[in-house]
């Protein structure tokens, strides 16, 4: 009940700008973080970075989807007709894949660009919370997603091939002046 009330309260407070940001953040890409890393932070200019984060994005499903299948938690707009979502994704809601992705992106980006760590984590929290603003996740979905993203990051950071891709992306970002 508290989770649903949080979604409804967020919906009541949602401005047009909030709605637009939430809809834009529905796109599962690290390049949504350009607002804190600068306009040079884009896939066209950073192919090695795009490749690294594409790998990260693909790592979410194998962890999050079995949990969603286990819990079968209905999305807020399915559970309550009072919820007015900005989109209607299919599938279950717990844990949030976007929540996992936001935390995973933040951990890796903050390691790549440590001078912007605080801004990156703040942006990641907003990216994840925008799923609540959108009306497609509950706050606890987002929190559980953050835990999943942290665990995925821990596993990836221990992988030699990932570390090689990470080093290549870090060199590319530095060469582009993003550090």
CSV table of N, CA and C in Angstrom, one decimal:
chain,number,residue,atom,x,y,z
A,1,UNK,N,0.8,-1.2,0.0
A,1,UNK,CA,0.0,0.0,0.0
A,1,UNK,C,0.9,1.3,0.0
A,2,UNK,N,1.9,1.2,0.8
A,2,UNK,CA,2.8,2.4,0.9
A,2,UNK,C,3.5,2.6,-0.5
A,3,UNK,N,3.9,1.5,-1.1
A,3,UNK,CA,4.5,1.7,-2.5
A,3,UNK,C,3.6,2.3,-3.5
A,4,UNK,N,2.3,1.8,-3.5
A,4,UNK,CA,1.3,2.4,-4.4
A,4,UNK,C,1.1,3.8,-4.1
A,5,UNK,N,1.0,4.2,-2.8
A,5,UNK,CA,0.7,5.6,-2.4
A,5,UNK,C,1.9,6.4,-2.9
A,6,UNK,N,3.1,5.9,-2.8
A,6,UNK,CA,4.3,6.7,-3.3
A,6,UNK,C,4.2,7.0,-4.8
A,7,UNK,N,3.7,6.0,-5.5
A,7,UNK,CA,3.6,6.2,-7.0
A,7,UNK,C,2.5,7.2,-7.2
A,8,UNK,N,1.4,7.1,-6.5
A,8,UNK,CA,0.3,8.1,-6.7
A,8,UNK,C,0.7,9.5,-6.3
A,9,UNK,N,1.4,9.6,-5.2
A,9,UNK,CA,1.9,10.9,-4.7
A,9,UNK,C,2.9,11.5,-5.8
A,10,UNK,N,3.7,10.7,-6.3
A,10,UNK,CA,4.7,11.2,-7.3
A,10,UNK,C,3.9,11.6,-8.6
A,11,UNK,N,2.9,10.8,-8.9
A,11,UNK,CA,2.0,11.2,-10.1
A,11,UNK,C,1.3,12.5,-9.8
A,12,UNK,N,0.8,12.8,-8.7
A,12,UNK,CA,0.1,14.0,-8.4
A,12,UNK,C,1.1,15.2,-8.4
A,13,UNK,N,2.3,15.0,-8.1
A,13,UNK,CA,3.3,16.1,-8.1
A,13,UNK,C,4.0,16.2,-9.4
A,14,UNK,N,3.8,15.3,-10.4
A,14,UNK,CA,4.5,15.3,-11.6
A,14,UNK,C,4.1,16.5,-12.5
A,15,UNK,N,5.2,17.3,-12.9
A,15,UNK,CA,5.0,18.4,-13.8
A,15,UNK,C,5.2,17.9,-15.2
A,16,UNK,N,4.9,18.8,-16.2
A,16,UNK,CA,5.1,18.5,-17.6
A,16,UNK,C,6.6,18.2,-17.8
A,17,UNK,N,7.5,19.0,-17.2
A,17,UNK,CA,8.9,18.8,-17.3
A,17,UNK,C,9.4,17.4,-16.7
A,18,UNK,N,8.8,17.1,-15.6
A,18,UNK,CA,9.1,15.8,-15.0
A,18,UNK,C,8.6,14.6,-15.9
A,19,UNK,N,7.5,14.8,-16.5
A,19,UNK,CA,6.9,13.8,-17.4
A,19,UNK,C,7.8,13.6,-18.6
A,20,UNK,N,8.3,14.7,-19.2
A,20,UNK,CA,9.2,14.7,-20.3
A,20,UNK,C,10.5,14.0,-20.0
A,21,UNK,N,11.1,14.3,-18.8
A,21,UNK,CA,12.3,13.7,-18.4
A,21,UNK,C,12.1,12.2,-18.2
A,22,UNK,N,11.0,11.8,-17.6
A,22,UNK,CA,10.8,10.4,-17.3
A,22,UNK,C,10.6,9.6,-18.6
A,23,UNK,N,9.9,10.2,-19.6
A,23,UNK,CA,9.7,9.6,-20.9
A,23,UNK,C,11.1,9.4,-21.6
A,24,UNK,N,11.9,10.5,-21.5
A,24,UNK,CA,13.2,10.4,-22.2
A,24,UNK,C,14.1,9.4,-21.5
A,25,UNK,N,14.0,9.3,-20.2
A,25,UNK,CA,14.9,8.3,-19.5
A,25,UNK,C,14.4,6.9,-19.6
A,26,UNK,N,13.3,6.7,-20.3
A,26,UNK,CA,12.8,5.3,-20.6
A,26,UNK,C,13.8,4.6,-21.5
A,27,UNK,N,14.5,5.4,-22.3
A,27,UNK,CA,15.5,4.8,-23.2
A,27,UNK,C,16.7,4.3,-22.4
A,28,UNK,N,16.9,3.0,-22.5
A,28,UNK,CA,18.0,2.4,-21.7
A,28,UNK,C,19.3,2.6,-22.4
A,29,UNK,N,19.9,3.7,-22.1
A,29,UNK,CA,21.2,4.0,-22.7
A,29,UNK,C,22.0,4.9,-21.7
A,30,UNK,N,23.3,4.7,-21.6
A,30,UNK,CA,24.1,5.5,-20.7
A,30,UNK,C,24.3,6.9,-21.3
A,31,UNK,N,24.0,7.1,-22.5
A,31,UNK,CA,24.2,8.4,-23.1
A,31,UNK,C,23.1,9.4,-22.7
A,32,UNK,N,22.2,8.9,-21.9
A,32,UNK,CA,21.2,9.8,-21.2
A,32,UNK,C,22.0,10.6,-20.1
A,33,UNK,N,23.2,10.2,-19.8
A,33,UNK,CA,24.0,10.9,-18.8
A,33,UNK,C,24.8,12.0,-19.4
A,34,UNK,N,24.6,12.3,-20.6
A,34,UNK,CA,25.3,13.5,-21.3
A,34,UNK,C,25.0,14.8,-20.6
A,35,UNK,N,23.8,14.9,-19.9
A,35,UNK,CA,23.5,16.1,-19.2
A,35,UNK,C,24.5,16.4,-18.0
A,36,UNK,N,25.2,15.4,-17.5
A,36,UNK,CA,26.2,15.6,-16.5
A,36,UNK,C,27.7,15.4,-17.0
A,37,UNK,N,27.8,14.8,-18.2
A,37,UNK,CA,29.1,14.5,-18.8
A,37,UNK,C,29.5,15.4,-20.0
A,38,UNK,N,28.5,16.1,-20.5
A,38,UNK,CA,28.7,17.0,-21.6
A,38,UNK,C,28.3,16.5,-22.9
A,39,UNK,N,28.1,17.4,-23.9
A,39,UNK,CA,27.5,17.0,-25.2
A,39,UNK,C,28.4,16.1,-26.0
A,40,UNK,N,29.7,16.0,-25.6
A,40,UNK,CA,30.7,15.1,-26.3
A,40,UNK,C,30.5,13.7,-25.9
A,41,UNK,N,29.6,13.5,-24.8
A,41,UNK,CA,29.3,12.1,-24.3
A,41,UNK,C,28.2,11.6,-25.2
A,42,UNK,N,28.5,11.0,-26.3
A,42,UNK,CA,27.5,10.4,-27.2
A,42,UNK,C,28.1,9.2,-28.0
A,43,UNK,N,27.3,8.3,-28.4
A,43,UNK,CA,27.7,7.0,-29.0
A,43,UNK,C,28.5,7.3,-30.2
A,44,UNK,N,28.2,8.2,-31.0
A,44,UNK,CA,28.9,8.5,-32.3
A,44,UNK,C,30.3,8.8,-32.1
A,45,UNK,N,30.6,9.6,-31.0
A,45,UNK,CA,32.0,10.1,-30.8
A,45,UNK,C,32.7,9.1,-29.9
A,46,UNK,N,32.0,8.2,-29.2
A,46,UNK,CA,32.7,7.3,-28.3
A,46,UNK,C,32.3,5.8,-28.5
A,47,UNK,N,32.7,5.2,-29.6
A,47,UNK,CA,32.3,3.9,-30.0
A,47,UNK,C,32.8,2.8,-29.0
A,48,UNK,N,33.9,3.0,-28.4
A,48,UNK,CA,34.4,2.0,-27.4
A,48,UNK,C,33.6,2.0,-26.1
A,49,UNK,N,33.3,3.3,-25.8
A,49,UNK,CA,32.4,3.5,-24.6
A,49,UNK,C,31.0,2.9,-24.9
A,50,UNK,N,30.5,3.1,-26.0
A,50,UNK,CA,29.2,2.6,-26.4
A,50,UNK,C,29.2,1.1,-26.4
A,51,UNK,N,30.3,0.5,-26.8
A,51,UNK,CA,30.4,-1.0,-26.8
A,51,UNK,C,30.4,-1.5,-25.4
A,52,UNK,N,31.2,-0.9,-24.5
A,52,UNK,CA,31.3,-1.3,-23.1
A,52,UNK,C,29.9,-1.2,-22.5
A,53,UNK,N,29.2,-0.1,-22.7
A,53,UNK,CA,27.9,0.1,-22.0
A,53,UNK,C,26.8,-0.8,-22.7
A,54,UNK,N,27.0,-1.1,-23.9
A,54,UNK,CA,26.1,-2.1,-24.6
A,54,UNK,C,26.2,-3.4,-23.9
A,55,UNK,N,27.4,-3.8,-23.6
A,55,UNK,CA,27.7,-5.0,-22.9
A,55,UNK,C,27.0,-5.0,-21.5
A,56,UNK,N,27.1,-3.9,-20.8
A,56,UNK,CA,26.5,-3.7,-19.5
A,56,UNK,C,25.0,-3.8,-19.6
A,57,UNK,N,24.4,-3.2,-20.6
A,57,UNK,CA,23.0,-3.2,-20.8
A,57,UNK,C,22.5,-4.7,-20.9
A,58,UNK,N,23.2,-5.4,-21.7
A,58,UNK,CA,22.8,-6.8,-22.0
A,58,UNK,C,23.0,-7.7,-20.7
A,59,UNK,N,23.8,-7.3,-19.8
A,59,UNK,CA,24.1,-8.1,-18.6
A,59,UNK,C,22.9,-8.0,-17.6
A,60,UNK,N,22.0,-7.1,-17.7
A,60,UNK,CA,20.9,-6.9,-16.8
A,60,UNK,C,19.9,-8.0,-16.9
A,61,UNK,N,19.4,-8.3,-18.1
A,61,UNK,CA,18.3,-9.3,-18.3
A,61,UNK,C,18.6,-10.7,-17.6
A,62,UNK,N,19.7,-11.3,-17.8
A,62,UNK,CA,19.9,-12.6,-17.2
A,62,UNK,C,19.8,-12.6,-15.6
A,63,UNK,N,20.0,-11.5,-15.0
A,63,UNK,CA,19.9,-11.4,-13.6
A,63,UNK,C,18.5,-11.0,-13.1
A,64,UNK,N,18.0,-9.9,-13.8
A,64,UNK,CA,16.7,-9.3,-13.3
A,64,UNK,C,15.5,-10.1,-13.8
A,65,UNK,N,15.6,-10.6,-15.0
A,65,UNK,CA,14.4,-11.3,-15.5
A,65,UNK,C,14.0,-12.6,-14.7
A,66,UNK,N,14.9,-13.4,-14.3
A,66,UNK,CA,14.4,-14.5,-13.5
A,66,UNK,C,13.8,-14.1,-12.2
A,67,UNK,N,14.3,-13.0,-11.6
A,67,UNK,CA,13.7,-12.5,-10.4
A,67,UNK,C,12.3,-11.9,-10.7
A,68,UNK,N,12.1,-11.2,-11.8
A,68,UNK,CA,10.8,-10.8,-12.2
A,68,UNK,C,9.8,-12.0,-12.4
A,69,UNK,N,10.3,-13.0,-13.0
A,69,UNK,CA,9.5,-14.2,-13.2
A,69,UNK,C,9.1,-14.9,-11.9
A,70,UNK,N,10.0,-14.8,-11.0
A,70,UNK,CA,9.7,-15.4,-9.7
A,70,UNK,C,8.7,-14.6,-8.9
A,71,UNK,N,8.8,-13.3,-8.8
A,71,UNK,CA,7.9,-12.5,-8.0
A,71,UNK,C,6.6,-12.2,-8.7
A,72,UNK,N,6.6,-12.1,-10.0
A,72,UNK,CA,5.4,-11.7,-10.7
A,72,UNK,C,4.6,-10.5,-10.1
A,73,UNK,N,5.3,-9.5,-9.8
A,73,UNK,CA,4.7,-8.3,-9.3
A,73,UNK,C,4.1,-7.5,-10.4
A,74,UNK,N,2.9,-7.2,-10.4
A,74,UNK,CA,2.2,-6.4,-11.4
A,74,UNK,C,2.7,-4.9,-11.4
A,75,UNK,N,2.8,-4.3,-12.5
A,75,UNK,CA,3.2,-2.9,-12.6
A,75,UNK,C,2.1,-2.1,-11.9
A,76,UNK,N,2.4,-0.9,-11.4
A,76,UNK,CA,1.5,-0.1,-10.7
A,76,UNK,C,0.2,0.2,-11.5
A,77,UNK,N,0.3,0.5,-12.8
A,77,UNK,CA,-0.9,0.8,-13.6
A,77,UNK,C,-1.8,-0.4,-13.8
A,78,UNK,N,-1.2,-1.6,-13.6
A,78,UNK,CA,-2.0,-2.9,-13.7
A,78,UNK,C,-2.7,-3.1,-12.3
A,79,UNK,N,-2.0,-2.8,-11.2
A,79,UNK,CA,-2.5,-3.0,-9.9
A,79,UNK,C,-3.6,-2.0,-9.5
A,80,UNK,N,-3.5,-0.8,-10.1
A,80,UNK,CA,-4.5,0.3,-9.7
A,80,UNK,C,-4.8,1.1,-10.9
A,81,UNK,N,-6.1,1.3,-11.1
A,81,UNK,CA,-6.6,2.1,-12.2
A,81,UNK,C,-6.3,3.6,-11.9
A,82,UNK,N,-6.0,3.9,-10.7
A,82,UNK,CA,-5.7,5.3,-10.3
A,82,UNK,C,-4.3,5.8,-10.9
A,83,UNK,N,-3.5,4.8,-11.2
A,83,UNK,CA,-2.2,5.2,-11.8
A,83,UNK,C,-2.3,5.5,-13.2
A,84,UNK,N,-1.8,6.7,-13.6
A,84,UNK,CA,-1.8,7.1,-15.0
A,84,UNK,C,-0.4,7.1,-15.5
A,85,UNK,N,0.0,6.0,-16.1
A,85,UNK,CA,1.4,5.9,-16.6
A,85,UNK,C,1.6,6.7,-17.8
A,86,UNK,N,2.9,7.0,-18.0
A,86,UNK,CA,3.3,7.7,-19.2
A,86,UNK,C,3.6,6.8,-20.4
A,87,UNK,N,3.8,5.5,-20.0
A,87,UNK,CA,4.0,4.4,-21.0
A,87,UNK,C,3.4,3.1,-20.4
A,88,UNK,N,3.4,2.1,-21.2
A,88,UNK,CA,2.8,0.8,-20.7
A,88,UNK,C,3.7,-0.3,-21.1
A,89,UNK,N,4.9,-0.5,-20.4
A,89,UNK,CA,5.7,-1.6,-20.8
A,89,UNK,C,5.1,-2.9,-20.3
A,90,UNK,N,5.5,-4.0,-21.0
A,90,UNK,CA,5.0,-5.3,-20.6
A,90,UNK,C,5.8,-5.9,-19.5
A,91,UNK,N,5.3,-6.9,-18.9
A,91,UNK,CA,6.1,-7.7,-18.0
A,91,UNK,C,5.9,-7.2,-16.6
A,92,UNK,N,6.6,-7.9,-15.7
A,92,UNK,CA,6.5,-7.7,-14.3
A,92,UNK,C,7.4,-6.5,-13.9
A,93,UNK,N,7.3,-6.1,-12.6
A,93,UNK,CA,8.0,-4.9,-12.2
A,93,UNK,C,9.1,-5.1,-11.2
A,94,UNK,N,9.2,-6.2,-10.5
A,94,UNK,CA,10.2,-6.3,-9.4
A,94,UNK,C,11.2,-7.4,-9.7
A,95,UNK,N,12.5,-7.0,-9.7
A,95,UNK,CA,13.1,-5.7,-9.5
A,95,UNK,C,13.1,-4.9,-10.8
A,96,UNK,N,13.3,-3.6,-10.6
A,96,UNK,CA,13.4,-2.7,-11.8
A,96,UNK,C,14.7,-2.9,-12.6
A,97,UNK,N,14.5,-3.3,-13.9
A,97,UNK,CA,15.6,-3.4,-14.8
A,97,UNK,C,16.3,-2.0,-15.0
A,98,UNK,N,15.5,-1.0,-15.0
A,98,UNK,CA,16.1,0.4,-15.2
A,98,UNK,C,16.8,0.8,-13.9
A,99,UNK,N,16.3,0.4,-12.7
A,99,UNK,CA,17.0,0.6,-11.5
A,99,UNK,C,18.3,-0.1,-11.4
A,100,UNK,N,18.4,-1.3,-11.9
A,100,UNK,CA,19.6,-2.1,-12.0
A,100,UNK,C,20.6,-1.4,-12.9
A,101,UNK,N,20.1,-1.0,-14.1
A,101,UNK,CA,20.9,-0.4,-15.1
A,101,UNK,C,21.4,1.0,-14.6
A,102,UNK,N,20.6,1.7,-14.0
A,102,UNK,CA,21.1,3.0,-13.4
A,102,UNK,C,22.2,2.9,-12.5
A,103,UNK,N,22.1,1.9,-11.6
A,103,UNK,CA,23.2,1.7,-10.6
A,103,UNK,C,24.4,1.2,-11.2
A,104,UNK,N,24.2,0.2,-12.2
A,104,UNK,CA,25.4,-0.4,-12.9
A,104,UNK,C,26.1,0.7,-13.7
A,105,UNK,N,25.3,1.5,-14.4
A,105,UNK,CA,25.9,2.6,-15.2
A,105,UNK,C,26.7,3.6,-14.2
A,106,UNK,N,26.1,3.9,-13.1
A,106,UNK,CA,26.7,4.8,-12.2
A,106,UNK,C,28.0,4.3,-11.7
A,107,UNK,N,28.0,3.1,-11.2
A,107,UNK,CA,29.3,2.5,-10.7
A,107,UNK,C,30.4,2.5,-11.7
A,108,UNK,N,30.1,2.0,-12.9
A,108,UNK,CA,31.1,2.0,-14.0
A,108,UNK,C,31.5,3.4,-14.4
A,109,UNK,N,30.5,4.2,-14.7
A,109,UNK,CA,30.8,5.6,-15.1
A,109,UNK,C,31.7,6.3,-14.1
A,110,UNK,N,31.3,6.2,-12.8
A,110,UNK,CA,32.1,6.8,-11.7
A,110,UNK,C,33.5,6.3,-11.7
A,111,UNK,N,33.7,5.1,-12.0
A,111,UNK,CA,35.1,4.6,-12.0
A,111,UNK,C,35.8,5.1,-13.3
A,112,UNK,N,35.1,5.3,-14.4
A,112,UNK,CA,35.7,5.8,-15.6
A,112,UNK,C,36.0,7.3,-15.5
A,113,UNK,N,35.1,8.0,-14.8
A,113,UNK,CA,35.2,9.5,-14.7
A,113,UNK,C,35.1,9.9,-13.2
A,114,UNK,N,36.1,9.5,-12.4
A,114,UNK,CA,35.9,9.7,-11.0
A,114,UNK,C,35.7,11.1,-10.5
A,115,UNK,N,36.2,12.1,-11.3
A,115,UNK,CA,36.0,13.5,-10.9
A,115,UNK,C,34.5,13.9,-10.9
A,116,UNK,N,33.7,13.1,-11.5
A,116,UNK,CA,32.2,13.5,-11.6
A,116,UNK,C,31.3,12.5,-10.9
A,117,UNK,N,32.0,11.7,-10.0
A,117,UNK,CA,31.3,10.7,-9.3
A,117,UNK,C,29.9,11.1,-8.6
A,118,UNK,N,29.9,12.2,-7.9
A,118,UNK,CA,28.7,12.6,-7.2
A,118,UNK,C,27.6,13.0,-8.2
A,119,UNK,N,28.0,13.7,-9.3
A,119,UNK,CA,27.0,14.1,-10.3
A,119,UNK,C,26.4,12.8,-11.0
A,120,UNK,N,27.3,11.9,-11.2
A,120,UNK,CA,26.9,10.6,-11.9
A,120,UNK,C,25.9,9.9,-11.1
A,121,UNK,N,26.2,9.7,-9.8
A,121,UNK,CA,25.3,9.0,-8.9
A,121,UNK,C,24.0,9.7,-8.7
A,122,UNK,N,24.0,11.0,-8.6
A,122,UNK,CA,22.8,11.8,-8.5
A,122,UNK,C,21.9,11.6,-9.8
A,123,UNK,N,22.6,11.6,-10.9
A,123,UNK,CA,21.9,11.4,-12.2
A,123,UNK,C,21.3,10.0,-12.3
A,124,UNK,N,22.1,9.0,-11.9
A,124,UNK,CA,21.6,7.7,-11.9
A,124,UNK,C,20.4,7.5,-11.0
A,125,UNK,N,20.4,8.1,-9.8
A,125,UNK,CA,19.2,8.0,-9.0
A,125,UNK,C,18.0,8.7,-9.6
A,126,UNK,N,18.2,9.8,-10.3
A,126,UNK,CA,17.1,10.4,-11.1
A,126,UNK,C,16.6,9.5,-12.2
A,127,UNK,N,17.5,8.9,-12.9
A,127,UNK,CA,17.2,8.0,-14.0
A,127,UNK,C,16.3,6.9,-13.5
A,128,UNK,N,16.7,6.3,-12.4
A,128,UNK,CA,15.9,5.2,-11.8
A,128,UNK,C,14.6,5.6,-11.3
A,129,UNK,N,14.6,6.8,-10.6
A,129,UNK,CA,13.3,7.3,-10.0
A,129,UNK,C,12.3,7.7,-11.1
A,130,UNK,N,12.8,8.0,-12.2
A,130,UNK,CA,11.9,8.4,-13.3
A,130,UNK,C,11.0,7.3,-13.7
A,131,UNK,N,11.3,6.0,-13.3
A,131,UNK,CA,10.4,4.9,-13.6
A,131,UNK,C,9.2,5.0,-12.7
A,132,UNK,N,9.4,5.6,-11.5
A,132,UNK,CA,8.3,5.8,-10.6
A,132,UNK,C,7.5,7.0,-11.1
A,133,UNK,N,8.2,8.0,-11.5
A,133,UNK,CA,7.5,9.2,-12.1
A,133,UNK,C,6.7,8.8,-13.3
A,134,UNK,N,7.2,7.8,-14.1
A,134,UNK,CA,6.5,7.3,-15.3
A,134,UNK,C,5.3,6.5,-14.9
A,135,UNK,N,5.3,6.0,-13.7
A,135,UNK,CA,4.1,5.2,-13.2
A,135,UNK,C,4.2,3.7,-13.6
A,136,UNK,N,5.5,3.3,-13.9
A,136,UNK,CA,5.7,1.9,-14.3
A,136,UNK,C,6.4,1.0,-13.3
A,137,UNK,N,6.9,1.6,-12.2
A,137,UNK,CA,7.6,0.9,-11.1
A,137,UNK,C,7.2,1.6,-9.8
A,138,UNK,N,7.4,0.7,-8.8
A,138,UNK,CA,7.2,1.2,-7.4
A,138,UNK,C,8.6,1.5,-6.8
A,139,UNK,N,8.7,2.4,-5.8
A,139,UNK,CA,10.0,2.7,-5.2
A,139,UNK,C,10.8,1.4,-4.8
A,140,UNK,N,10.1,0.4,-4.2
A,140,UNK,CA,10.9,-0.8,-3.8
A,140,UNK,C,11.4,-1.5,-5.0
A,141,UNK,N,10.8,-1.4,-6.2
A,141,UNK,CA,11.3,-2.0,-7.4
A,141,UNK,C,12.7,-1.4,-7.7
A,142,UNK,N,12.7,-0.1,-7.6
A,142,UNK,CA,13.9,0.7,-8.0
A,142,UNK,C,15.0,0.4,-7.0
A,143,UNK,N,14.7,0.3,-5.7
A,143,UNK,CA,15.7,-0.1,-4.7
A,143,UNK,C,16.3,-1.5,-4.9
A,144,UNK,N,15.4,-2.5,-5.2
A,144,UNK,CA,15.9,-3.8,-5.5
A,144,UNK,C,16.7,-3.8,-6.8
A,145,UNK,N,16.3,-3.0,-7.8
A,145,UNK,CA,17.2,-2.9,-9.0
A,145,UNK,C,18.5,-2.4,-8.7
A,146,UNK,N,18.6,-1.4,-7.8
A,146,UNK,CA,20.0,-0.9,-7.4
A,146,UNK,C,20.8,-2.0,-6.8
A,147,UNK,N,20.3,-2.8,-6.0
A,147,UNK,CA,21.0,-3.9,-5.4
A,147,UNK,C,21.5,-4.8,-6.5
A,148,UNK,N,20.6,-5.2,-7.4
A,148,UNK,CA,21.0,-6.1,-8.5
A,148,UNK,C,22.1,-5.4,-9.3
A,149,UNK,N,22.0,-4.1,-9.6
A,149,UNK,CA,23.0,-3.5,-10.4
A,149,UNK,C,24.4,-3.5,-9.7
A,150,UNK,N,24.4,-3.3,-8.4
A,150,UNK,CA,25.6,-3.3,-7.6
A,150,UNK,C,26.3,-4.7,-7.7
A,151,UNK,N,25.5,-5.7,-7.6
A,151,UNK,CA,26.0,-7.1,-7.6
A,151,UNK,C,26.6,-7.4,-9.0
A,152,UNK,N,25.9,-7.0,-10.1
A,152,UNK,CA,26.3,-7.2,-11.4
A,152,UNK,C,27.7,-6.5,-11.7
A,153,UNK,N,27.8,-5.2,-11.2
A,153,UNK,CA,29.0,-4.5,-11.3
A,153,UNK,C,30.1,-5.2,-10.6
A,154,UNK,N,29.9,-5.7,-9.4
A,154,UNK,CA,30.9,-6.4,-8.7
A,154,UNK,C,31.5,-7.6,-9.5
A,155,UNK,N,30.6,-8.3,-10.1
A,155,UNK,CA,31.0,-9.5,-10.9
A,155,UNK,C,31.7,-9.1,-12.2
A,156,UNK,N,31.2,-8.1,-12.9
A,156,UNK,CA,31.9,-7.6,-14.1
A,156,UNK,C,33.2,-7.0,-13.8
A,157,UNK,N,33.4,-6.3,-12.8
A,157,UNK,CA,34.7,-5.7,-12.4
A,157,UNK,C,35.8,-6.7,-12.1
A,158,UNK,N,35.4,-7.9,-11.8
A,158,UNK,CA,36.3,-9.0,-11.6
A,158,UNK,C,36.7,-9.8,-12.8
A,159,UNK,N,36.0,-9.5,-14.0
A,159,UNK,CA,36.2,-10.2,-15.2
A,159,UNK,C,37.3,-9.5,-16.1
A,160,UNK,N,38.3,-10.3,-16.5
A,160,UNK,CA,39.5,-9.7,-17.2
A,160,UNK,C,39.1,-9.1,-18.5
A,161,UNK,N,38.2,-9.7,-19.3
A,161,UNK,CA,37.8,-9.2,-20.6
A,161,UNK,C,37.0,-7.8,-20.3
A,162,UNK,N,36.2,-7.8,-19.3
A,162,UNK,CA,35.5,-6.5,-19.0
A,162,UNK,C,36.5,-5.4,-18.6
A,163,UNK,N,37.5,-5.8,-17.8
A,163,UNK,CA,38.5,-4.8,-17.5
A,163,UNK,C,39.3,-4.3,-18.7
A,164,UNK,N,39.5,-5.1,-19.7
A,164,UNK,CA,40.2,-4.6,-20.9
A,164,UNK,C,39.3,-3.7,-21.6
A,165,UNK,N,38.0,-4.0,-21.8
A,165,UNK,CA,37.0,-3.1,-22.4
A,165,UNK,C,36.9,-1.8,-21.6
A,166,UNK,N,36.9,-1.9,-20.3
A,166,UNK,CA,36.9,-0.7,-19.4
A,166,UNK,C,38.1,0.2,-19.7
A,167,UNK,N,39.3,-0.4,-19.8
A,167,UNK,CA,40.5,0.4,-20.0
A,167,UNK,C,40.4,1.1,-21.4
A,168,UNK,N,39.9,0.4,-22.4
A,168,UNK,CA,39.8,1.1,-23.7
A,168,UNK,C,38.8,2.2,-23.7
A,169,UNK,N,37.7,2.0,-23.0
A,169,UNK,CA,36.7,3.1,-22.9
A,169,UNK,C,37.3,4.3,-22.1
A,170,UNK,N,38.0,4.0,-21.0
A,170,UNK,CA,38.6,5.1,-20.2
A,170,UNK,C,39.6,5.9,-21.1
A,171,UNK,N,40.4,5.2,-21.9
A,171,UNK,CA,41.4,6.0,-22.7
A,171,UNK,C,40.6,6.8,-23.7
A,172,UNK,N,39.5,6.3,-24.3
A,172,UNK,CA,38.7,7.0,-25.3
A,172,UNK,C,38.1,8.2,-24.6
A,173,UNK,N,37.5,8.1,-23.4
A,173,UNK,CA,36.9,9.2,-22.7
A,173,UNK,C,37.9,10.3,-22.4
A,174,UNK,N,39.1,9.9,-22.0
A,174,UNK,CA,40.1,10.9,-21.7
A,174,UNK,C,40.6,11.6,-22.9
A,175,UNK,N,40.7,10.9,-24.1
A,175,UNK,CA,41.1,11.5,-25.3
A,175,UNK,C,40.0,12.5,-25.8
A,176,UNK,N,38.8,12.2,-25.4
A,176,UNK,CA,37.7,13.1,-25.8
A,176,UNK,C,37.5,14.3,-24.8
A,177,UNK,N,38.3,14.3,-23.8
A,177,UNK,CA,38.3,15.4,-22.8
A,177,UNK,C,37.2,15.2,-21.7
A,178,UNK,N,36.7,14.0,-21.5
A,178,UNK,CA,35.7,13.6,-20.5
A,178,UNK,C,36.4,12.9,-19.4
A,179,UNK,N,36.8,13.6,-18.4
A,179,UNK,CA,37.5,13.0,-17.3
A,179,UNK,C,37.3,13.8,-16.0
